[in-house]
Amino acid sequence: MAATLCRILLPKQGWLPFTQCVRHGSKAVTRHKRPLHFLKQKLMSVTRYIPPPRPAPPGAYPRQTIRDQEDDPFTLLVKKNLKSVFQESKMVAVVQNSGSTADEMMLLKYKLHKHGITVKFFPNQVVRSFLKDSTYSNMAPLFIGHTVLFISKEPKVKEMLSSLRTSRHMLLLGACIDNTLLSAQGVVSYSKLPSVAVVQGELVSGLTLLISQTAAMLQRHPAQLSALLQQHVKQQSSEGAPKAQEAT
Amino acid sequence: MAASGKVTVVLKAVKNITVQFCPFESNVGSTRMFLSVMSSHKVRATNLNCEVISTVKHDRTEPVVEITYLDGDKLMMKGAKLNCSEMLSSFQSMCAAKELQAKLAAAKK
């Protein structure tokens, strides 16, 4: 019926009819996508389903905020150990170990043990987190790579430096001696300092020298003393006058 | 750890390596890693005559790695803004170029 209708309405070729039959076209179920009625097309586009944005999978991006995790028991033990080390020892030296063999390490440990210096290894991460909370926070940048700690109760710097000089792979980075952070050059100059007793003796001798000089001067004849004092006053006034002239 | 298993560093054409850094600065990590790689056994075993000289300073200067080759050329790397892998790759490319030159010179003879 529909096909016959079409044939009647299109007698000539290249001639568009006044009315076009819409009922003839593709069937309801087609292999291609049937063109929708315009109103239906509009309705479908307006009511299209937009799915909610899916979040990234759990391990895709790193955490933006670093959450403070509780330390595991081993870390706590190491931190306790470190705390006792820093409390008991006067000298804590940080040395970078760049490829020394087990034999060399053994020899170095033996040499240092003779002078009472212990060699200790701690994991860098634990040390850094410990130092962050303690007063020694400025030592934190030293702990990168393979580091070794030389610990001793007495600051035996000369012996440590001599044993480090012989080993090729150990590099002194810095040390904390008597709660003072020193660089490598600081440690070398510390080793060249005289001992405390010598320095105290020098100070005492200098002070006593001055006091003895004043005492000797006062014990002289009073006429000599007055002459000396007059000369001193004259010198002071003469020094004061040129200084005033220079100022003006 | 850079260059851990893929390409080993060969020091055949290197005379000496000088590393200077200040450990209290925050930009020294790559230089120290480079130094530890260069001082490892495998790398040192490739050329026992090559010396690795390291200096620790405390004057806020930038970390510098200076490599002197056998034919007198010098490669200077300022490690303040460089990654360890970048330093290693540039060093390896220079070494490969030197080896090629040496091979060509030997082939000509």
mmCIF file of C-alpha atoms in Angstrom:
data_model
loop_
_atom_site.group_PDB
_atom_site.id
_atom_site.type_symbol
_atom_site.label_atom_id
_atom_site.label_comp_id
_atom_site.label_asym_id
_atom_site.label_seq_id
_atom_site.Cartn_x
_atom_site.Cartn_y
_atom_site.Cartn_z
ATOM 1 C CA MET A 1 0.000 0.000 0.000
ATOM 2 C CA ALA A 2 2.693 2.478 0.996
ATOM 3 C CA ALA A 3 4.915 1.461 -1.910
ATOM 4 C CA THR A 4 2.134 1.981 -4.465
ATOM 5 C CA LEU A 5 1.417 5.401 -2.934
ATOM 6 C CA CYS A 6 5.033 6.412 -3.513
ATOM 7 C CA ARG A 7 5.028 5.395 -7.114
ATOM 8 C CA ILE A 8 1.953 7.445 -7.893
ATOM 9 C CA LEU A 9 3.276 10.591 -6.200
ATOM 10 C CA LEU A 10 6.607 10.571 -8.088
ATOM 11 C CA PRO A 11 5.695 10.386 -11.768
ATOM 12 C CA LYS A 12 8.585 12.435 -13.185
ATOM 13 C CA GLN A 13 12.223 12.172 -12.386
ATOM 14 C CA GLY A 14 13.930 15.070 -10.535
ATOM 15 C CA TRP A 15 10.651 16.418 -9.308
ATOM 16 C CA LEU A 16 10.009 16.812 -5.601
ATOM 17 C CA PRO A 17 6.388 16.110 -4.535
ATOM 18 C CA PHE A 18 4.324 18.537 -2.495
ATOM 19 C CA THR A 19 3.709 15.948 0.144
ATOM 20 C CA GLN A 20 6.172 13.371 1.225
ATOM 21 C CA CYS A 21 5.067 10.218 2.800
ATOM 22 C CA VAL A 22 6.740 9.700 6.099
ATOM 23 C CA ARG A 23 5.247 6.380 6.871
ATOM 24 C CA HIS A 24 7.409 4.683 4.297
ATOM 25 C CA GLY A 25 10.937 4.535 5.344
ATOM 26 C CA SER A 26 12.913 2.071 7.327
ATOM 27 C CA LYS A 27 11.152 -0.348 9.585
ATOM 28 C CA ALA A 28 11.160 -0.102 13.364
ATOM 29 C CA VAL A 29 14.052 -2.484 13.857
ATOM 30 C CA THR A 30 16.899 -1.733 11.500
ATOM 31 C CA ARG A 31 20.518 -2.649 11.189
ATOM 32 C CA HIS A 32 21.540 1.018 10.929
ATOM 33 C CA LYS A 33 20.513 3.667 13.447
ATOM 34 C CA ARG A 34 17.159 4.946 12.398
ATOM 35 C CA PRO A 35 17.011 8.782 12.272
ATOM 36 C CA LEU A 36 14.948 9.924 15.228
ATOM 37 C CA HIS A 37 12.147 12.367 14.998
ATOM 38 C CA PHE A 38 13.498 15.835 15.731
ATOM 39 C CA LEU A 39 11.468 16.245 18.921
ATOM 40 C CA LYS A 40 12.544 12.873 20.137
ATOM 41 C CA GLN A 41 16.147 13.751 19.250
ATOM 42 C CA LYS A 42 15.900 16.934 21.327
ATOM 43 C CA LEU A 43 14.366 15.085 24.247
ATOM 44 C CA MET A 44 17.040 12.412 24.134
ATOM 45 C CA SER A 45 19.868 14.955 24.089
ATOM 46 C CA VAL A 46 18.359 16.869 27.032
ATOM 47 C CA THR A 47 17.805 13.787 29.116
ATOM 48 C CA ARG A 48 21.159 12.149 28.281
ATOM 49 C CA TYR A 49 22.775 10.263 31.163
ATOM 50 C CA ILE A 50 25.983 11.938 32.405
ATOM 51 C CA PRO A 51 27.764 9.514 34.716
ATOM 52 C CA PRO A 52 29.394 10.911 37.886
ATOM 53 C CA PRO A 53 33.211 11.458 37.582
ATOM 54 C CA ARG A 54 35.015 8.333 38.745
ATOM 55 C CA PRO A 55 37.761 8.972 41.295
ATOM 56 C CA ALA A 56 41.355 7.969 40.488
ATOM 57 C CA PRO A 57 42.327 4.462 41.585
ATOM 58 C CA PRO A 58 43.708 4.375 45.137
ATOM 59 C CA GLY A 59 47.438 4.175 44.336
ATOM 60 C CA ALA A 60 47.480 6.517 41.311
ATOM 61 C CA TYR A 61 48.585 9.777 42.958
ATOM 62 C CA PRO A 62 50.805 10.338 46.021
ATOM 63 C CA ARG A 63 49.244 11.724 49.199
ATOM 64 C CA GLN A 64 49.001 15.478 49.276
ATOM 65 C CA THR A 65 49.373 15.763 53.045
ATOM 66 C CA ILE A 66 51.888 13.569 54.813
ATOM 67 C CA ARG A 67 50.029 12.000 57.661
ATOM 68 C CA ASP A 68 52.000 11.509 60.844
ATOM 69 C CA GLN A 69 52.266 7.797 61.249
ATOM 70 C CA GLU A 70 53.023 6.189 64.535
ATOM 71 C CA ASP A 71 56.501 4.719 64.680
ATOM 72 C CA ASP A 72 56.835 0.989 64.643
ATOM 73 C CA PRO A 73 58.496 -0.673 67.651
ATOM 74 C CA PHE A 74 61.878 -1.112 65.921
ATOM 75 C CA THR A 75 62.025 2.602 65.137
ATOM 76 C CA LEU A 76 61.161 3.416 68.736
ATOM 77 C CA LEU A 77 63.948 1.136 69.944
ATOM 78 C CA VAL A 78 66.466 2.754 67.594
ATOM 79 C CA LYS A 79 65.349 6.215 68.727
ATOM 80 C CA LYS A 80 65.796 5.245 72.369
ATOM 81 C CA ASN A 81 69.262 3.997 71.512
ATOM 82 C CA LEU A 82 70.074 7.257 69.720
ATOM 83 C CA LYS A 83 68.816 9.298 72.663
ATOM 84 C CA SER A 84 71.093 7.440 75.063
ATOM 85 C CA VAL A 85 73.995 7.832 72.590
ATOM 86 C CA PHE A 86 73.563 11.594 72.404
ATOM 87 C CA GLN A 87 73.137 11.912 76.150
ATOM 88 C CA GLU A 88 76.115 9.810 77.185
ATOM 89 C CA SER A 89 78.716 10.682 74.579
ATOM 90 C CA LYS A 90 80.552 13.979 74.301
ATOM 91 C CA MET A 91 81.656 13.416 70.730
ATOM 92 C CA VAL A 92 79.415 12.249 67.887
ATOM 93 C CA ALA A 93 81.115 12.402 64.467
ATOM 94 C CA VAL A 94 79.326 11.762 61.166
ATOM 95 C CA VAL A 95 81.440 10.101 58.492
ATOM 96 C CA GLN A 96 80.481 9.182 54.937
ATOM 97 C CA ASN A 97 81.516 5.708 53.947
ATOM 98 C CA SER A 98 82.065 5.476 50.189
ATOM 99 C CA GLY A 99 82.805 1.870 49.412
ATOM 100 C CA SER A 100 85.100 0.518 52.100
ATOM 101 C CA THR A 101 85.519 -3.241 52.366
ATOM 102 C CA ALA A 102 84.667 -5.352 55.408
ATOM 103 C CA ASP A 103 88.395 -5.766 56.180
ATOM 104 C CA GLU A 104 89.005 -2.041 56.172
ATOM 105 C CA MET A 105 85.969 -1.487 58.399
ATOM 106 C CA MET A 106 87.189 -4.135 60.806
ATOM 107 C CA LEU A 107 90.670 -2.574 61.004
ATOM 108 C CA LEU A 108 89.184 0.879 61.514
ATOM 109 C CA LYS A 109 86.855 -0.372 64.243
ATOM 110 C CA TYR A 110 89.795 -2.050 65.977
ATOM 111 C CA LYS A 111 91.968 1.090 65.777
ATOM 112 C CA LEU A 112 89.194 3.284 67.124
ATOM 113 C CA HIS A 113 88.174 0.838 69.854
ATOM 114 C CA LYS A 114 91.673 1.104 71.306
ATOM 115 C CA HIS A 115 90.957 4.801 71.956
ATOM 116 C CA GLY A 116 87.441 4.206 73.240
ATOM 117 C CA ILE A 117 85.579 5.309 70.080
ATOM 118 C CA THR A 118 82.677 3.093 68.975
ATOM 119 C CA VAL A 119 81.473 2.835 65.392
ATOM 120 C CA LYS A 120 77.694 2.690 65.016
ATOM 121 C CA PHE A 121 75.282 2.410 62.079
ATOM 122 C CA PHE A 122 71.740 3.750 62.188
ATOM 123 C CA PRO A 123 69.107 4.046 59.434
ATOM 124 C CA ASN A 124 69.063 7.583 58.010
ATOM 125 C CA GLN A 125 65.288 7.990 58.105
ATOM 126 C CA VAL A 126 65.069 7.148 61.792
ATOM 127 C CA VAL A 127 67.995 9.440 62.618
ATOM 128 C CA ARG A 128 66.436 12.320 60.715
ATOM 129 C CA SER A 129 63.066 11.930 62.418
ATOM 130 C CA PHE A 130 64.820 11.736 65.801
ATOM 131 C CA LEU A 131 66.965 14.809 65.142
ATOM 132 C CA LYS A 132 63.958 16.796 63.935
ATOM 133 C CA ASP A 133 62.418 16.596 67.406
ATOM 134 C CA SER A 134 65.617 17.067 69.387
ATOM 135 C CA THR A 135 67.972 20.034 69.822
ATOM 136 C CA TYR A 136 70.410 18.633 67.249
ATOM 137 C CA SER A 137 68.179 19.442 64.283
ATOM 138 C CA ASN A 138 70.996 21.186 62.378
ATOM 139 C CA MET A 139 72.809 17.886 62.007
ATOM 140 C CA ALA A 140 69.967 16.467 59.912
ATOM 141 C CA PRO A 141 71.351 17.448 56.444
ATOM 142 C CA LEU A 142 74.506 15.406 57.126
ATOM 143 C CA PHE A 143 72.620 12.120 57.065
ATOM 144 C CA ILE A 144 72.359 11.391 53.342
ATOM 145 C CA GLY A 145 73.726 8.229 51.786
ATOM 146 C CA HIS A 146 75.871 5.704 53.589
ATOM 147 C CA THR A 147 76.778 7.324 56.932
ATOM 148 C CA VAL A 148 78.602 5.979 59.950
ATOM 149 C CA LEU A 149 78.592 7.463 63.450
ATOM 150 C CA PHE A 150 81.753 7.592 65.559
ATOM 151 C CA ILE A 151 80.785 7.919 69.200
ATOM 152 C CA SER A 152 82.976 8.406 72.221
ATOM 153 C CA LYS A 153 82.541 9.621 75.781
ATOM 154 C CA GLU A 154 85.731 11.666 75.675
ATOM 155 C CA PRO A 155 86.380 13.954 72.690
ATOM 156 C CA LYS A 156 89.375 12.108 71.234
ATOM 157 C CA VAL A 157 89.654 14.055 68.024
ATOM 158 C CA LYS A 158 93.344 13.629 67.187
ATOM 159 C CA GLU A 159 93.206 9.843 67.243
ATOM 160 C CA MET A 160 90.021 9.830 65.186
ATOM 161 C CA LEU A 161 91.528 12.155 62.570
ATOM 162 C CA SER A 162 94.711 10.103 62.326
ATOM 163 C CA SER A 163 92.764 6.882 61.754
ATOM 164 C CA LEU A 164 90.494 8.586 59.187
ATOM 165 C CA ARG A 165 93.529 9.914 57.320
ATOM 166 C CA THR A 166 94.789 6.391 56.763
ATOM 167 C CA SER A 167 91.443 5.107 55.448
ATOM 168 C CA ARG A 168 90.721 6.234 51.894
ATOM 169 C CA HIS A 169 86.962 5.812 51.801
ATOM 170 C CA MET A 170 85.844 7.469 55.022
ATOM 171 C CA LEU A 171 85.085 11.160 54.701
ATOM 172 C CA LEU A 172 84.482 13.264 57.824
ATOM 173 C CA LEU A 173 81.407 15.439 57.328
ATOM 174 C CA GLY A 174 80.931 17.023 60.727
ATOM 175 C CA ALA A 175 80.841 16.368 64.437
ATOM 176 C CA CYS A 176 78.918 17.361 67.527
ATOM 177 C CA ILE A 177 81.496 17.839 70.308
ATOM 178 C CA ASP A 178 80.342 19.050 73.740
ATOM 179 C CA ASN A 179 76.926 19.994 72.319
ATOM 180 C CA THR A 180 78.578 22.168 69.670
ATOM 181 C CA LEU A 181 78.146 21.380 65.993
ATOM 182 C CA LEU A 182 81.448 21.577 64.129
ATOM 183 C CA SER A 183 82.289 21.241 60.461
ATOM 184 C CA ALA A 184 85.243 19.182 59.201
ATOM 185 C CA GLN A 185 87.594 22.174 59.357
ATOM 186 C CA GLY A 186 86.194 22.984 62.805
ATOM 187 C CA VAL A 187 87.099 19.506 63.982
ATOM 188 C CA VAL A 188 90.647 19.894 62.637
ATOM 189 C CA SER A 189 91.096 23.236 64.412
ATOM 190 C CA TYR A 190 89.581 21.733 67.584
ATOM 191 C CA SER A 191 92.205 19.028 67.463
ATOM 192 C CA LYS A 192 94.947 21.671 67.257
ATOM 193 C CA LEU A 193 93.671 23.449 70.388
ATOM 194 C CA PRO A 194 95.738 22.972 73.551
ATOM 195 C CA SER A 195 94.118 21.102 76.403
ATOM 196 C CA VAL A 196 91.818 22.824 78.927
ATOM 197 C CA ALA A 197 94.435 22.724 81.702
ATOM 198 C CA VAL A 198 97.018 24.467 79.499
ATOM 199 C CA VAL A 199 94.581 27.212 78.503
ATOM 200 C CA GLN A 200 93.482 27.733 82.103
ATOM 201 C CA GLY A 201 97.118 27.936 83.196
ATOM 202 C CA GLU A 202 97.845 30.540 80.523
ATOM 203 C CA LEU A 203 94.866 32.658 81.590
ATOM 204 C CA VAL A 204 95.779 32.458 85.269
ATOM 205 C CA SER A 205 99.418 33.351 84.558
ATOM 206 C CA GLY A 206 98.379 36.368 82.477
ATOM 207 C CA LEU A 207 96.076 37.684 85.200
ATOM 208 C CA THR A 208 98.589 37.095 87.994
ATOM 209 C CA LEU A 209 101.257 38.877 85.950
ATOM 210 C CA LEU A 210 99.155 42.028 85.754
ATOM 211 C CA ILE A 211 98.259 41.869 89.427
ATOM 212 C CA SER A 212 101.888 41.297 90.430
ATOM 213 C CA GLN A 213 102.963 44.264 88.306
ATOM 214 C CA THR A 214 100.455 46.559 90.049
ATOM 215 C CA ALA A 215 101.482 45.213 93.448
ATOM 216 C CA ALA A 216 105.190 45.807 92.669
ATOM 217 C CA MET A 217 104.439 49.311 91.476
ATOM 218 C CA LEU A 218 102.522 50.166 94.638
ATOM 219 C CA GLN A 219 105.299 48.817 96.826
ATOM 220 C CA ARG A 220 107.851 51.271 95.392
ATOM 221 C CA HIS A 221 108.926 54.568 96.965
ATOM 222 C CA PRO A 222 105.942 56.995 97.127
ATOM 223 C CA ALA A 223 107.911 59.774 95.317
ATOM 224 C CA GLN A 224 108.606 57.412 92.415
ATOM 225 C CA LEU A 225 104.969 56.333 92.380
ATOM 226 C CA SER A 226 103.693 59.941 92.281
ATOM 227 C CA ALA A 227 106.156 60.781 89.452
ATOM 228 C CA LEU A 228 104.941 57.733 87.493
ATOM 229 C CA LEU A 229 101.297 58.690 87.997
ATOM 230 C CA GLN A 230 101.965 62.313 86.923
ATOM 231 C CA GLN A 231 103.679 61.066 83.752
ATOM 232 C CA HIS A 232 100.727 58.760 83.092
ATOM 233 C CA VAL A 233 98.252 61.667 83.459
ATOM 234 C CA LYS A 234 100.366 63.818 81.090
ATOM 235 C CA GLN A 235 100.401 61.030 78.491
ATOM 236 C CA GLN A 236 96.659 60.552 78.750
ATOM 237 C CA SER A 237 95.966 64.273 78.336
ATOM 238 C CA SER A 238 98.373 64.474 75.369
ATOM 239 C CA GLU A 239 96.630 61.493 73.747
ATOM 240 C CA GLY A 240 93.207 63.064 74.442
ATOM 241 C CA ALA A 241 94.175 66.406 72.827
ATOM 242 C CA PRO A 242 95.300 64.977 69.409
ATOM 243 C CA LYS A 243 92.150 62.761 69.356
ATOM 244 C CA ALA A 244 89.948 65.839 69.957
ATOM 245 C CA GLN A 245 91.835 67.669 67.159
ATOM 246 C CA GLU A 246 91.282 64.686 64.807
ATOM 247 C CA ALA A 247 87.577 64.615 65.700
ATOM 248 C CA THR A 248 87.163 68.332 64.842
ATOM 249 C CA MET B 1 69.686 4.361 43.546
ATOM 250 C CA ALA B 2 70.645 5.433 40.023
ATOM 251 C CA ALA B 3 72.479 3.070 37.648
ATOM 252 C CA SER B 4 72.004 0.189 40.026
ATOM 253 C CA GLY B 5 71.688 -2.683 37.630
ATOM 254 C CA LYS B 6 71.422 -1.559 34.038
ATOM 255 C CA VAL B 7 74.657 0.094 32.908
ATOM 256 C CA THR B 8 77.907 -0.120 34.809
ATOM 257 C CA VAL B 9 80.220 2.855 34.806
ATOM 258 C CA VAL B 10 83.592 2.244 33.203
ATOM 259 C CA LEU B 11 86.508 4.476 34.186
ATOM 260 C CA LYS B 12 88.975 3.366 31.515
ATOM 261 C CA ALA B 13 89.557 6.834 30.082
ATOM 262 C CA VAL B 14 89.482 8.727 33.388
ATOM 263 C CA LYS B 15 92.588 10.018 35.145
ATOM 264 C CA ASN B 16 91.007 11.341 38.341
ATOM 265 C CA ILE B 17 87.717 12.512 39.812
ATOM 266 C CA THR B 18 87.578 15.441 42.237
ATOM 267 C CA VAL B 19 84.429 16.041 44.274
ATOM 268 C CA GLN B 20 83.926 19.107 46.477
ATOM 269 C CA PHE B 21 80.824 19.727 48.546
ATOM 270 C CA CYS B 22 79.575 21.345 51.724
ATOM 271 C CA PRO B 23 77.586 18.757 53.705
ATOM 272 C CA PHE B 24 75.425 21.273 55.566
ATOM 273 C CA GLU B 25 73.805 22.545 52.371
ATOM 274 C CA SER B 26 70.572 20.983 51.154
ATOM 275 C CA ASN B 27 71.555 20.610 47.476
ATOM 276 C CA VAL B 28 74.347 18.100 48.023
ATOM 277 C CA GLY B 29 72.366 14.861 47.825
ATOM 278 C CA SER B 30 73.003 14.117 44.155
ATOM 279 C CA THR B 31 76.735 14.889 44.446
ATOM 280 C CA ARG B 32 77.096 12.580 47.432
ATOM 281 C CA MET B 33 75.232 9.807 45.611
ATOM 282 C CA PHE B 34 77.501 10.306 42.595
ATOM 283 C CA LEU B 35 80.540 10.060 44.864
ATOM 284 C CA SER B 36 79.286 6.853 46.481
ATOM 285 C CA VAL B 37 78.617 5.349 43.016
ATOM 286 C CA MET B 38 82.106 6.321 41.798
ATOM 287 C CA SER B 39 83.756 4.933 44.941
ATOM 288 C CA SER B 40 82.015 1.560 44.784
ATOM 289 C CA HIS B 41 84.079 -1.564 44.165
ATOM 290 C CA LYS B 42 82.763 -2.432 40.732
ATOM 291 C CA VAL B 43 83.456 1.004 39.336
ATOM 292 C CA ARG B 44 86.884 1.310 40.924
ATOM 293 C CA ALA B 45 87.860 -2.134 39.701
ATOM 294 C CA THR B 46 87.483 -0.986 36.069
ATOM 295 C CA ASN B 47 90.471 1.325 36.506
ATOM 296 C CA LEU B 48 92.684 0.992 39.558
ATOM 297 C CA ASN B 49 94.831 3.992 38.583
ATOM 298 C CA CYS B 50 91.922 6.388 38.725
ATOM 299 C CA GLU B 51 91.859 8.433 41.927
ATOM 300 C CA VAL B 52 88.673 9.666 43.572
ATOM 301 C CA ILE B 53 89.538 12.752 45.631
ATOM 302 C CA SER B 54 86.790 14.193 47.806
ATOM 303 C CA THR B 55 86.956 17.455 49.754
ATOM 304 C CA VAL B 56 84.536 18.568 52.452
ATOM 305 C CA LYS B 57 84.170 22.330 52.713
ATOM 306 C CA HIS B 58 82.039 24.678 54.800
ATOM 307 C CA ASP B 59 81.786 27.872 52.758
ATOM 308 C CA ARG B 60 78.286 27.645 51.221
ATOM 309 C CA THR B 61 79.740 27.030 47.765
ATOM 310 C CA GLU B 62 77.991 24.832 45.247
ATOM 311 C CA PRO B 63 78.939 21.176 44.993
ATOM 312 C CA VAL B 64 81.297 20.589 42.051
ATOM 313 C CA VAL B 65 82.476 17.388 40.398
ATOM 314 C CA GLU B 66 85.539 17.691 38.155
ATOM 315 C CA ILE B 67 86.597 14.733 36.028
ATOM 316 C CA THR B 68 89.994 14.764 34.286
ATOM 317 C CA TYR B 69 90.453 12.386 31.394
ATOM 318 C CA LEU B 70 93.678 10.765 30.232
ATOM 319 C CA ASP B 71 93.922 13.023 27.186
ATOM 320 C CA GLY B 72 93.683 16.189 29.307
ATOM 321 C CA ASP B 73 89.985 16.997 28.817
ATOM 322 C CA LYS B 74 87.990 18.061 31.845
ATOM 323 C CA LEU B 75 84.310 17.598 32.586
ATOM 324 C CA MET B 76 82.945 19.889 35.272
ATOM 325 C CA MET B 77 79.497 19.240 36.718
ATOM 326 C CA LYS B 78 77.827 21.600 39.150
ATOM 327 C CA GLY B 79 75.650 19.325 41.194
ATOM 328 C CA ALA B 80 73.434 21.939 42.851
ATOM 329 C CA LYS B 81 70.546 21.585 40.394
ATOM 330 C CA LEU B 82 71.451 18.250 38.831
ATOM 331 C CA ASN B 83 70.017 14.834 39.502
ATOM 332 C CA CYS B 84 72.331 11.896 40.206
ATOM 333 C CA SER B 85 71.069 10.024 37.137
ATOM 334 C CA GLU B 86 71.632 13.107 34.943
ATOM 335 C CA MET B 87 75.213 13.416 36.171
ATOM 336 C CA LEU B 88 75.829 9.727 35.561
ATOM 337 C CA SER B 89 74.338 9.813 32.069
ATOM 338 C CA SER B 90 76.429 12.817 31.005
ATOM 339 C CA PHE B 91 79.562 11.219 32.460
ATOM 340 C CA GLN B 92 78.840 7.936 30.682
ATOM 341 C CA SER B 93 78.204 9.667 27.357
ATOM 342 C CA MET B 94 81.562 11.478 27.629
ATOM 343 C CA CYS B 95 83.312 8.229 28.523
ATOM 344 C CA ALA B 96 81.691 6.449 25.571
ATOM 345 C CA ALA B 97 82.814 9.253 23.227
ATOM 346 C CA LYS B 98 86.382 8.994 24.565
ATOM 347 C CA GLU B 99 86.391 5.227 24.121
ATOM 348 C CA LEU B 100 85.205 5.588 20.536
ATOM 349 C CA GLN B 101 87.979 8.086 19.853
ATOM 350 C CA ALA B 102 90.520 5.735 21.367
ATOM 351 C CA LYS B 103 89.207 2.801 19.287
ATOM 352 C CA LEU B 104 89.359 4.850 16.105
ATOM 353 C CA ALA B 105 92.889 5.965 16.899
ATOM 354 C CA ALA B 106 93.909 2.366 17.588
ATOM 355 C CA ALA B 107 92.227 1.165 14.346
ATOM 356 C CA LYS B 108 94.057 3.788 12.302
ATOM 357 C CA LYS B 109 97.365 2.571 13.647
#
